[in-house]
XYZ file of C-alpha atoms in Angstrom:
772
model
C -15.797 28.093 -44.683
C -18.834 28.180 -46.960
C -21.585 25.656 -46.464
C -22.406 23.087 -49.088
C -25.725 23.751 -50.758
C -28.305 21.106 -51.500
C -30.673 21.775 -54.362
C -34.035 20.189 -53.805
C -34.597 18.557 -57.147
C -34.760 14.829 -57.692
C -31.631 12.688 -57.635
C -29.314 15.392 -56.256
C -31.441 15.532 -53.104
C -31.214 11.780 -52.495
C -27.487 11.616 -53.176
C -26.790 14.572 -50.911
C -28.913 13.190 -48.098
C -27.187 9.809 -48.345
C -23.855 11.571 -47.927
C -25.256 13.687 -45.100
C -26.673 10.641 -43.327
C -23.309 8.852 -43.461
C -21.614 11.921 -41.972
C -24.154 12.028 -39.157
C -23.743 8.328 -38.349
C -19.962 8.705 -38.217
C -20.315 11.708 -35.947
C -22.761 9.887 -33.670
C -20.185 7.191 -32.979
C -17.887 9.859 -31.610
C -20.511 11.433 -29.372
C -19.768 11.195 -25.695
C -22.638 11.736 -23.317
C -22.525 14.956 -21.298
C -21.144 14.641 -17.806
C -21.518 13.696 -15.127
C -18.493 11.431 -15.189
C -16.345 14.112 -16.827
C -18.149 13.663 -20.122
C -18.390 16.571 -22.482
C -21.192 17.508 -24.858
C -19.046 17.849 -27.960
C -21.164 16.980 -30.959
C -24.827 16.754 -30.123
C -27.357 18.568 -28.003
C -27.973 15.943 -25.365
C -28.185 16.483 -21.645
C -28.609 14.801 -18.292
C -32.175 15.129 -17.000
C -32.799 13.161 -13.850
C -29.649 11.054 -14.453
C -31.045 10.026 -17.856
C -29.408 11.060 -21.114
C -31.946 12.627 -23.454
C -31.973 14.844 -26.507
C -33.024 18.455 -26.127
C -34.438 21.132 -28.393
C -34.206 24.892 -28.436
C -37.119 27.231 -27.915
C -38.048 29.831 -30.514
C -38.932 33.193 -29.018
C -38.951 34.918 -32.403
C -42.271 36.105 -33.818
C -42.961 34.319 -37.094
C -44.161 37.117 -39.360
C -45.743 35.116 -42.166
C -48.865 35.851 -44.204
C -51.111 34.017 -41.758
C -49.739 35.954 -38.786
C -50.251 39.264 -40.557
C -53.733 38.280 -41.604
C -54.537 37.334 -38.033
C -53.333 40.642 -36.575
C -55.117 42.613 -39.298
C -58.352 40.854 -38.398
C -58.057 41.312 -34.631
C -60.396 43.791 -33.065
C -59.859 45.929 -29.981
C -62.005 43.503 -28.010
C -59.643 40.626 -28.818
C -56.576 42.644 -27.909
C -58.237 43.645 -24.630
C -59.060 39.986 -24.003
C -55.410 39.053 -24.563
C -54.199 41.647 -22.055
C -56.807 40.669 -19.455
C -55.887 36.995 -19.859
C -52.214 37.729 -19.215
C -53.037 39.424 -15.925
C -55.573 36.731 -15.050
C -52.973 34.027 -15.571
C -50.513 35.989 -13.418
C -53.188 36.056 -10.704
C -53.849 32.318 -11.026
C -50.126 31.530 -10.912
C -49.765 33.561 -7.718
C -52.816 31.974 -6.081
C -51.849 28.421 -6.993
C -48.190 28.793 -6.051
C -49.134 30.403 -2.746
C -51.506 27.550 -1.928
C -48.890 24.939 -2.871
C -46.247 26.715 -0.787
C -48.576 26.794 2.214
C -49.486 23.127 1.725
C -45.800 22.184 1.599
C -45.047 23.947 4.868
C -48.199 22.668 6.541
C -47.367 19.085 5.551
C -43.692 19.343 6.541
C -44.390 20.903 9.935
C -47.006 18.271 10.781
C -45.163 15.210 9.451
C -41.741 16.214 10.785
C -43.317 17.609 13.962
C -45.101 14.335 14.687
C -41.857 12.401 14.109
C -39.846 14.689 16.388
C -42.575 14.736 19.038
C -42.681 10.943 19.093
C -38.892 10.786 19.391
C -38.861 13.407 22.163
C -41.472 11.536 24.205
C -39.445 8.337 24.006
C -36.320 10.249 25.085
C -38.165 11.693 28.082
C -39.010 8.134 29.124
C -35.309 7.230 28.707
C -36.111 4.736 25.943
C -33.117 5.819 23.905
C -32.834 2.826 21.568
C -36.530 2.918 20.753
C -36.254 6.653 20.119
C -33.410 6.153 17.641
C -35.171 3.303 15.846
C -38.331 5.400 15.580
C -36.434 8.476 14.407
C -34.284 6.642 11.851
C -37.144 4.399 10.703
C -39.407 7.352 9.945
C -36.599 9.120 8.091
C -35.748 6.069 5.981
C -39.394 5.390 5.147
C -40.079 8.980 4.102
C -36.813 9.231 2.155
C -37.356 5.932 0.328
C -40.880 6.960 -0.659
C -39.622 10.312 -2.004
C -36.844 8.558 -3.953
C -39.309 6.027 -5.399
C -41.533 8.840 -6.662
C -38.564 10.494 -8.369
C -37.027 7.297 -9.730
C -40.164 5.729 -11.182
C -42.515 8.618 -12.013
C -40.497 11.768 -12.777
C -36.677 11.574 -12.699
C -36.564 15.212 -13.828
C -37.997 16.249 -10.436
C -34.806 15.299 -8.581
C -32.501 18.056 -7.433
C -33.187 21.752 -7.115
C -34.810 22.516 -10.461
C -33.419 26.047 -10.609
C -30.718 25.110 -13.183
C -33.367 23.549 -15.443
C -35.699 26.547 -15.150
C -32.768 28.866 -15.767
C -31.861 26.908 -18.904
C -35.478 26.893 -20.112
C -35.731 30.678 -19.842
C -32.450 30.834 -21.752
C -34.101 28.919 -24.603
C -33.352 25.255 -23.797
C -36.331 22.888 -23.919
C -35.179 19.885 -21.888
C -37.385 16.811 -21.754
C -40.128 16.680 -19.070
C -38.742 19.433 -16.860
C -42.129 21.197 -16.790
C -44.401 18.178 -17.246
C -47.436 17.560 -14.964
C -45.773 14.426 -13.572
C -42.725 16.492 -12.645
C -44.964 18.978 -10.835
C -46.675 16.203 -8.877
C -43.407 14.597 -7.779
C -41.816 17.967 -7.048
C -44.568 18.854 -4.585
C -44.912 15.562 -2.742
C -41.263 14.526 -3.088
C -40.160 17.822 -1.554
C -42.564 17.398 1.358
C -41.343 13.857 2.024
C -37.655 14.744 1.586
C -37.728 17.705 3.980
C -39.837 15.757 6.474
C -37.288 12.915 6.320
C -34.724 15.174 7.972
C -32.380 15.471 4.994
C -30.130 18.524 4.990
C -31.933 20.165 2.096
C -34.516 22.849 1.547
C -37.776 23.293 -0.289
C -36.855 26.678 -1.780
C -35.267 25.450 -5.035
C -38.082 22.930 -5.610
C -40.613 25.735 -5.022
C -39.053 27.737 -7.867
C -39.383 24.679 -10.107
C -42.931 24.104 -8.840
C -43.966 27.663 -9.664
C -42.512 27.303 -13.167
C -44.388 24.011 -13.688
C -47.658 25.579 -12.539
C -47.179 28.509 -14.918
C -46.360 26.185 -17.814
C -49.406 24.029 -17.121
C -51.771 27.009 -16.941
C -50.344 28.492 -20.123
C -50.864 25.374 -22.230
C -54.599 25.822 -22.482
C -55.494 22.397 -21.120
C -54.882 18.955 -22.589
C -56.003 17.712 -25.975
C -55.275 14.159 -24.896
C -57.909 14.309 -22.159
C -60.140 16.713 -24.114
C -59.638 19.453 -21.585
C -58.831 22.435 -23.764
C -59.801 26.069 -23.586
C -59.846 27.959 -26.867
C -59.594 31.311 -25.091
C -56.014 30.402 -24.104
C -54.933 29.928 -27.713
C -53.103 33.274 -27.580
C -50.477 31.713 -25.308
C -49.597 28.748 -27.517
C -46.131 30.083 -28.308
C -42.760 30.034 -26.626
C -42.665 33.796 -26.143
C -45.759 34.108 -23.944
C -44.974 30.893 -22.081
C -41.548 32.267 -21.242
C -43.190 35.281 -19.563
C -45.564 33.058 -17.595
C -42.769 30.753 -16.428
C -40.723 33.774 -15.313
C -43.698 34.848 -13.184
C -43.979 31.294 -11.844
C -40.298 31.148 -10.858
C -40.560 34.463 -9.009
C -43.745 33.254 -7.288
C -41.884 30.140 -6.138
C -39.235 32.227 -4.376
C -41.919 34.411 -2.808
C -43.796 31.337 -1.557
C -40.646 29.758 -0.123
C -39.313 32.785 1.759
C -42.357 35.060 2.068
C -40.194 37.551 0.185
C -42.170 39.014 -2.755
C -39.613 41.642 -3.757
C -36.792 39.139 -3.363
C -38.649 36.783 -5.687
C -38.843 39.419 -8.413
C -35.177 40.286 -8.034
C -34.045 36.662 -8.043
C -35.962 36.039 -11.260
C -34.288 39.108 -12.727
C -30.763 38.437 -11.426
C -30.390 34.671 -11.631
C -33.180 32.899 -13.507
C -34.361 34.948 -16.494
C -32.172 35.655 -19.515
C -34.556 38.234 -20.976
C -36.478 41.022 -19.270
C -38.678 44.014 -20.002
C -40.668 46.520 -17.951
C -44.086 44.968 -18.691
C -42.817 41.620 -17.403
C -41.514 43.341 -14.268
C -45.009 44.613 -13.466
C -46.668 41.209 -13.962
C -43.982 39.414 -11.957
C -44.358 41.890 -9.098
C -48.146 41.440 -9.201
C -47.748 37.643 -9.065
C -45.452 37.723 -6.032
C -47.741 40.213 -4.300
C -50.619 37.761 -4.705
C -48.445 35.027 -3.186
C -47.635 37.229 -0.191
C -51.323 38.038 0.413
C -52.331 34.363 0.166
C -49.641 33.248 2.607
C -50.385 36.034 5.062
C -54.080 35.158 5.119
C -53.486 31.433 5.591
C -50.914 31.951 8.345
C -53.325 34.198 10.233
C -55.881 31.403 10.008
C -53.397 28.848 11.371
C -52.495 30.975 14.368
C -55.820 29.973 15.860
C -54.472 26.431 16.234
C -56.513 24.834 13.436
C -53.503 23.593 11.449
C -52.149 20.924 13.764
C -48.483 21.349 14.626
C -48.024 24.110 12.072
C -48.887 27.166 14.168
C -46.369 29.840 13.257
C -43.791 27.319 12.074
C -42.540 26.939 8.533
C -42.342 29.735 5.989
C -39.193 30.887 7.687
C -39.573 34.364 9.118
C -37.150 35.812 11.627
C -37.336 39.103 13.455
C -33.943 40.328 14.626
C -34.923 43.986 14.673
C -34.704 43.974 18.467
C -30.917 43.640 18.297
C -28.799 46.788 18.328
C -27.464 47.460 14.828
C -25.124 50.393 15.461
C -21.620 49.477 14.443
C -18.102 50.887 14.497
C -14.802 50.286 12.697
C -13.925 47.064 14.610
C -17.360 45.733 13.647
C -16.599 46.400 9.981
C -13.345 44.451 10.307
C -15.325 41.520 11.685
C -17.814 41.797 8.804
C -15.006 41.784 6.227
C -13.580 38.665 7.870
C -17.013 36.997 7.671
C -17.178 37.846 3.957
C -13.765 36.336 3.254
C -14.621 33.161 5.173
C -17.909 32.874 3.269
C -16.144 33.234 -0.086
C -13.602 30.527 0.748
C -16.214 28.127 2.113
C -18.518 28.891 -0.819
C -15.857 28.014 -3.380
C -15.037 24.824 -1.484
C -18.726 23.907 -1.210
C -19.262 24.274 -4.965
C -16.154 22.212 -5.685
C -17.350 19.388 -3.444
C -20.886 19.535 -4.869
C -19.466 19.009 -8.352
C -17.416 16.001 -7.216
C -20.442 14.541 -5.437
C -22.687 14.883 -8.496
C -20.140 13.188 -10.717
C -19.818 10.324 -8.239
C -23.549 9.888 -7.715
C -24.180 9.844 -11.460
C -22.323 6.538 -11.686
C -24.746 5.077 -9.135
C -27.905 6.743 -10.476
C -27.282 5.552 -14.019
C -27.603 1.942 -12.863
C -31.343 2.285 -12.416
C -34.137 3.184 -10.025
C -33.292 0.585 -7.310
C -29.789 2.023 -6.950
C -31.198 5.554 -6.666
C -33.446 4.419 -3.817
C -30.584 2.527 -2.147
C -28.358 5.607 -2.289
C -31.128 7.743 -0.785
C -31.711 5.248 2.034
C -27.964 5.181 2.780
C -27.789 8.976 3.043
C -30.928 8.925 5.198
C -29.325 6.504 7.646
C -26.155 8.610 7.739
C -28.168 11.773 8.402
C -30.216 10.058 11.123
C -27.084 8.778 12.866
C -25.510 12.233 12.826
C -28.675 14.027 13.946
C -29.309 11.608 16.802
C -25.730 10.703 17.704
C -23.882 14.030 17.689
C -26.015 15.622 20.462
C -24.583 12.988 22.832
C -21.236 14.790 22.475
C -22.677 17.987 23.928
C -22.818 18.811 27.607
C -26.048 19.714 29.330
C -26.549 23.438 29.957
C -28.616 24.854 32.840
C -31.669 26.734 31.696
C -31.205 30.523 31.802
C -33.174 32.425 34.401
C -35.941 34.844 33.592
C -36.994 33.231 30.301
C -40.392 33.829 28.802
C -40.092 30.510 26.933
C -40.399 27.103 28.527
C -37.050 25.458 29.331
C -36.516 22.714 28.494
C -38.913 22.757 25.553
C -41.314 19.824 25.735
C -43.935 18.826 23.203
C -43.149 21.510 20.634
C -40.308 23.169 18.712
C -38.111 25.633 20.540
C -34.614 26.684 21.520
C -34.203 24.386 24.485
C -34.412 20.636 23.782
C -34.117 18.341 26.769
C -32.755 15.248 24.956
C -30.909 13.190 27.640
C -30.399 16.047 30.099
C -31.867 16.196 33.638
C -34.677 18.492 34.606
C -33.833 22.185 34.312
C -31.138 21.568 31.681
C -31.108 21.469 27.890
C -28.902 20.111 25.078
C -27.862 22.854 22.668
C -26.896 20.485 19.829
C -30.232 18.684 20.115
C -31.949 22.080 19.786
C -30.328 22.353 16.342
C -30.369 18.771 15.077
C -33.716 17.542 16.424
C -35.733 20.376 14.956
C -37.012 21.230 11.514
C -34.582 23.262 9.431
C -36.726 26.381 9.781
C -36.734 26.128 13.579
C -32.976 25.477 13.646
C -32.427 28.690 11.696
C -34.652 30.576 14.132
C -32.562 29.275 17.008
C -29.307 30.406 15.386
C -30.727 33.816 14.420
C -32.155 34.477 17.890
C -30.805 37.681 19.411
C -29.773 38.299 22.996
C -28.821 34.639 23.497
C -25.028 34.718 23.282
C -24.322 31.913 25.813
C -27.113 29.668 24.523
C -24.762 27.518 22.405
C -21.283 26.268 23.260
C -18.524 27.091 20.769
C -17.835 23.377 20.382
C -21.500 22.726 19.590
C -21.536 25.410 16.905
C -18.373 23.984 15.363
C -19.747 20.410 15.349
C -23.029 21.585 13.856
C -21.277 23.566 11.110
C -19.044 20.661 10.086
C -21.958 18.237 10.129
C -24.306 20.473 8.104
C -21.554 21.377 5.636
C -20.684 17.725 4.981
C -24.261 16.443 5.025
C -25.331 19.220 2.659
C -22.644 18.147 0.188
C -23.429 14.428 0.278
C -27.208 14.940 0.245
C -27.407 17.027 -2.929
C -27.539 14.666 -5.891
C -29.762 11.946 -4.460
C -33.091 11.210 -6.168
C -35.099 13.640 -4.031
C -36.267 17.201 -4.781
C -33.701 19.223 -2.877
C -32.809 22.864 -2.531
C -29.479 24.373 -1.530
C -30.658 27.539 0.201
C -31.511 26.042 3.600
C -28.286 23.987 4.020
C -26.247 27.045 3.059
C -28.179 29.324 5.426
C -27.790 26.812 8.266
C -24.069 26.348 7.754
C -23.487 30.074 7.314
C -25.486 30.950 10.420
C -23.551 28.446 12.523
C -20.079 29.693 11.586
C -21.322 33.288 11.679
C -22.481 32.849 15.258
C -19.219 31.061 16.067
C -17.118 33.909 14.659
C -19.310 36.405 16.498
C -18.565 34.679 19.806
C -14.839 34.566 19.062
C -14.720 38.252 18.102
C -16.886 39.439 20.979
C -13.893 41.254 22.626
C -13.599 43.632 19.652
C -17.120 43.637 18.181
C -20.339 44.612 19.900
C -22.728 43.209 17.297
C -25.220 40.637 18.556
C -24.401 37.014 17.780
C -27.788 36.729 16.047
C -26.698 39.449 13.624
C -23.419 37.612 13.091
C -25.454 34.517 12.225
C -27.364 36.565 9.654
C -24.138 37.916 8.159
C -22.659 34.411 8.069
C -25.667 33.150 6.117
C -25.348 36.071 3.705
C -21.639 35.409 3.178
C -22.144 31.701 2.489
C -25.062 32.417 0.127
C -22.909 34.934 -1.747
C -20.043 32.438 -1.923
C -22.150 29.579 -3.300
C -24.981 31.175 -5.292
C -23.002 34.264 -6.395
C -26.193 36.318 -6.155
C -26.031 39.703 -4.463
C -29.075 41.942 -4.908
C -31.741 39.251 -4.622
C -30.104 37.490 -1.651
C -29.692 40.817 0.122
C -33.374 41.687 -0.259
C -34.543 38.156 0.648
C -32.552 38.227 3.891
C -33.813 41.685 4.774
C -37.409 40.610 4.117
C -36.848 37.539 6.276
C -35.332 39.394 9.204
C -37.352 42.619 9.079
C -34.227 44.647 9.743
C -33.458 47.359 7.209
C -30.665 48.772 9.381
C -28.534 45.744 8.468
C -28.626 46.659 4.764
C -25.096 48.185 4.513
C -23.459 45.280 6.338
C -25.317 42.631 4.302
C -24.383 44.405 1.068
C -20.732 44.574 2.111
C -20.497 40.930 3.133
C -22.211 39.740 -0.072
C -19.878 41.728 -2.308
C -16.792 40.462 -0.499
C -17.863 36.809 -0.423
C -18.833 36.799 -4.107
C -15.559 38.455 -5.126
C -13.488 35.967 -3.135
C -15.427 32.930 -4.352
C -15.207 34.026 -8.004
C -11.453 33.536 -7.729
C -12.009 29.776 -7.334
C -14.956 28.691 -9.490
C -18.386 29.639 -10.796
C -21.737 29.786 -8.996
C -23.289 26.482 -8.025
C -26.229 26.766 -10.440
C -23.927 27.701 -13.322
C -21.803 24.664 -12.522
C -24.809 22.351 -12.501
C -26.105 23.747 -15.808
C -22.737 22.986 -17.394
C -22.422 19.558 -15.784
C -25.850 18.527 -17.027
C -24.832 19.395 -20.581
C -27.522 22.050 -21.039
C -26.381 24.385 -23.866
C -26.697 27.620 -21.917
C -25.815 30.867 -23.688
C -23.909 33.231 -21.425
C -24.578 36.947 -21.343
C -21.013 37.569 -22.504
C -19.007 36.088 -25.356
C -15.736 34.251 -24.853
C -12.682 36.336 -25.867
C -11.601 33.919 -28.618
C -14.983 34.359 -30.343
C -13.854 37.809 -31.445
C -11.133 36.184 -33.493
C -13.646 34.123 -35.476
C -16.295 35.008 -38.019
C -19.661 33.305 -38.266
C -18.680 31.518 -41.477
C -15.937 29.763 -39.521
C -18.363 27.716 -37.415
C -21.374 26.979 -39.624
C -21.287 23.415 -40.872
C -23.073 21.869 -43.833
C -24.818 20.609 -45.713
C -27.459 23.326 -45.946
C -30.975 22.070 -46.651
C -33.266 24.569 -48.324
C -36.601 24.547 -50.117
C -38.019 26.353 -53.093
C -40.935 28.715 -52.567
C -43.244 26.189 -54.272
C -41.881 22.781 -53.334
C -42.632 19.183 -54.221
C -44.263 17.257 -51.358
C -41.888 14.303 -51.774
C -38.849 16.533 -51.334
C -40.244 17.984 -48.101
C -41.022 14.539 -46.684
C -37.575 13.273 -47.651
C -35.870 16.254 -46.000
C -37.855 15.821 -42.800
C -37.045 12.099 -42.682
C -33.319 12.396 -43.230
C -32.564 15.466 -41.111
C -33.385 16.658 -37.644
C -33.361 20.310 -38.665
C -36.129 22.491 -37.278
C -35.753 25.388 -39.696
C -35.237 25.516 -43.463
C -34.491 28.538 -45.671
C -37.018 29.124 -48.445
C -35.423 30.391 -51.669
C -37.393 31.431 -54.723
C -35.997 30.099 -57.992
C -36.856 31.070 -61.588
C -39.561 31.399 -62.883
C -40.835 32.845 -59.586
C -37.899 35.268 -59.446
C -35.278 36.467 -61.878
C -32.486 34.990 -59.760
C -32.291 32.956 -56.513
C -33.794 35.062 -53.767
C -34.238 34.431 -50.041
C -37.923 34.783 -49.205
C -38.024 33.428 -45.664
C -37.545 30.622 -43.160
C -40.018 27.787 -42.612
C -40.229 25.730 -39.419
C -40.453 21.946 -39.260
C -43.555 22.116 -37.041
C -45.322 24.295 -39.593
C -44.389 21.940 -42.440
C -45.872 19.002 -40.511
C -49.168 20.865 -40.062
C -49.183 21.707 -43.759
C -48.542 18.089 -44.779
C -51.160 16.821 -42.351
C -53.895 18.978 -43.905
C -52.874 17.929 -47.464
C -53.656 21.197 -49.206
C -51.594 20.291 -52.281
C -51.783 21.283 -55.940
C -50.896 19.299 -59.037
C -49.215 22.256 -60.720
C -46.199 24.181 -59.539
C -47.997 27.475 -58.969
C -48.381 29.878 -56.064
C -51.587 29.259 -54.122
C -51.084 31.487 -51.124
C -54.508 33.130 -51.250
C -56.271 29.778 -51.087
C -54.102 28.690 -48.153
C -54.925 31.846 -46.184
C -58.607 30.964 -46.607
C -58.106 27.353 -45.451
C -55.759 28.028 -42.503
C -55.604 30.347 -39.539
C -52.591 31.398 -37.507
C -53.767 29.299 -34.544
C -53.582 26.152 -36.699
C -49.803 26.539 -36.501
C -49.655 27.404 -32.795
C -47.288 25.346 -30.685
C -48.957 22.391 -29.005
C -48.530 21.935 -25.276
C -45.928 19.457 -24.008
C -44.801 18.546 -27.518
C -48.119 17.040 -28.615
C -48.011 18.411 -32.159
C -48.171 16.311 -35.345
C -45.296 13.892 -35.946
C -43.783 12.776 -39.220
C -44.405 9.084 -38.580
C -48.122 9.766 -38.128
C -48.530 11.303 -41.585
C -50.130 9.165 -44.298
C -49.193 10.552 -47.703
C -49.946 8.554 -50.836
C -47.501 7.987 -53.677
C -49.375 10.246 -56.075
C -49.408 13.015 -53.464
C -45.622 12.858 -53.278
C -45.491 14.266 -56.814
C -47.746 17.201 -55.978
C -46.665 20.693 -54.936
C -47.265 22.958 -51.965
C -46.761 26.703 -51.641
C -44.509 27.562 -48.683
C -44.740 31.339 -48.969
C -47.767 31.844 -46.641
C -46.174 29.933 -43.719
C -42.597 31.187 -44.161
C -41.239 33.831 -41.830
C -40.723 36.605 -44.350
C -38.398 38.591 -42.081
C -35.955 36.174 -40.433
C -32.931 37.605 -38.662
C -29.817 37.469 -40.828
C -26.153 38.310 -40.349
C -23.422 38.701 -42.903
C -20.865 35.897 -42.946
C -18.017 38.240 -41.939
C -19.620 39.286 -38.641
C -17.591 38.315 -35.591
C -18.851 35.256 -33.769
C -18.906 37.191 -30.476
C -21.241 39.828 -31.892
C -23.514 37.189 -33.392
C -23.645 35.298 -30.070
C -24.792 38.383 -28.180
C -27.418 39.074 -30.857
C -28.610 35.469 -30.782
C -29.093 35.476 -26.998
C -30.571 38.952 -26.698
C -33.277 38.242 -29.279
C -34.015 34.702 -28.044
C -33.451 33.130 -31.458
C -33.421 29.530 -32.536
C -32.144 30.108 -36.085
C -29.920 32.870 -37.421
C -29.394 32.908 -41.182
C -25.948 33.673 -42.550
C -25.917 35.529 -45.861
C -22.902 35.900 -48.186
C -20.938 39.103 -48.360
C -20.239 38.890 -52.084
C -22.658 38.651 -55.002
C -23.046 35.774 -57.435
C -23.443 33.172 -54.684
C -26.486 31.375 -53.235
C -28.570 33.752 -51.084
C -27.952 31.744 -47.888
C -24.510 30.583 -46.789
C -25.638 28.721 -43.675
C -27.712 28.699 -40.491
C -26.443 29.383 -36.980
C -28.137 27.559 -34.118
C -27.474 27.424 -30.398
C -25.076 24.510 -30.877
C -22.785 26.613 -33.068
C -22.089 28.998 -30.174
C -21.199 26.287 -27.660
C -17.531 26.384 -26.569
C -17.241 22.600 -26.980
C -18.243 22.841 -30.638
C -15.949 25.785 -31.379
C -12.955 24.302 -29.568
C -13.470 21.024 -31.387
C -13.169 22.897 -34.697
C -10.259 25.073 -33.519
C -8.295 23.227 -30.807
C -5.589 25.894 -30.652
C -8.057 28.181 -28.788
C -8.213 25.783 -25.834
C -5.347 27.519 -24.095
C -7.429 30.732 -24.137
C -10.499 29.017 -22.707
C -10.624 28.334 -18.983
């Protein structure tokens, strides 16, 4: 279908916009908010951010090659180009330093807050004051959890959850509201500390990825105009393209800070988070994660002297299972394959239950901040009851002989918690529940300790962590999925290792590692990055073949049931994410089949009133610029102009009374940095402009600010091919030109929304049977 064309001249403009406005209002009445209660994003780009419905915009990674941009690059000297390169590496260094410090602070705070809580509880248990111990334990958890929920509910709702889906969508080109704001960064840091310290079954790894992205975004904005804290030397980075590179470095730094896995951080950014990559970005990302590793190593060495309170060597999970024998035979491979299958099945089930939980919690969260806090407090009480109550089901175990460690462990974290047991005995379930998550993982990964945990205790712990992990994700607290998945996987891996001990000679600690890998592969659907992260955590390269095998099997099995957990959350939130592949039915459509009108375009020299009217009555962010006679012999496409650039032009009021080209004067009055993107959406707004009536009749030349080389496709190109082009180039607008002559030079504009399956299936319902 061809788009309707609107000529920008007088009455026809007003009549067309009135018709367009009525169409929009009718369409708005049919809009249903995206998820979470099975709502679909069918007609408008709106999404769920922190349980709030908000509109979203797309990012524009395309270089705007207008006259001002060319003039700027022609005037740049080698010194300025050198400055730009040095600044990019300096920012990568600052991102690594800051993220490393934040990661260390998070672990230091968690180990001391949670350690003090657990130490207080343990002392009361030793004095047989069981009721006081439970009240203290549960009271601390509820207080910490309620405070974390209040921060999220009242200050930054976008900080709730993992943050990886939002960062993934941003790097795909989706600019969701407040996901990288300073308030989100503040709540992400302190909310994560409070949430993990409260004993919730969640991790700080996902929030650290979001934190690193927020730090990178904040550093790349060049300060704040609002508070008069700006740095002109950062003006080179006031564009979506450079900020995307910085945020990719920040996301990788977050993974490195969470796991002390610099190479794993780079690979996770490449495999899961980033939609666009190049070799230069690989070098800067690797440099950033290396800085994080150096910072963490130095700070941990400092804390080993006992100057960091209860931290010591805790936190920043690091396990060494290299002491275990890693030679394996055919029966061992059979056991590994079984672990992979179990992980795939459990991973698919986990993702299914997470989706149901999010849809249920959205009904509660939408009722307001008090209900978010109430839900968090309820889950905190449930978690406290399970953590304190389930160890009573376990029998006391005599301490093994010849241990180097103290048994039972008193006054610190360790493998042997006394709980209610007599002297010389320990409670294996208490060693898992009444510890920080990092210490619980260490206990499960410990090698040479096959009889340390009863089979019944491992089964109870797995069921409890699996269920608590499902019901915890979705509350108003920064929460990651890695730690719950690693814990659950390690518990059933160790359980399977004990059951298969007659045929397999692998250590149960290695089985715990393989179980974690299988569950991670089944839920996250990541292979390369998870493999490297686990190997960096365990310092055991000999396990590489087995970890690779179990990840491939678990991912293959889980893909038969549903998608990865982060992909599911991106879809549930309504974020218009462009996949790396096109849907099969898109090959049966051409681009002209999905573009919808009316098309709003400007002349090369346009009347001010027409521009203002177009900006008022449409939400478009890009407009084709077409030269009309007498500036050309026939209508001719000369470029694409952005809404943000038009607002800057109207704000400066460089108008002329005559309809003539004045590009040379404009180049003298403007610089390319005048049109740079403002940080956090602080650019000029239409409602702030004050244009007089006589100025409405004046003219402005759009040629100098128009992108003279926009990407175009012919209207007969397949929609699948156009979708791959759109994603690969990181576009926001893709012009559609007619195939035949004698027609207007532009037939329509493709945006991200036009490639969304909901939009296409709404236009062509008969393709629904082909779409799963």
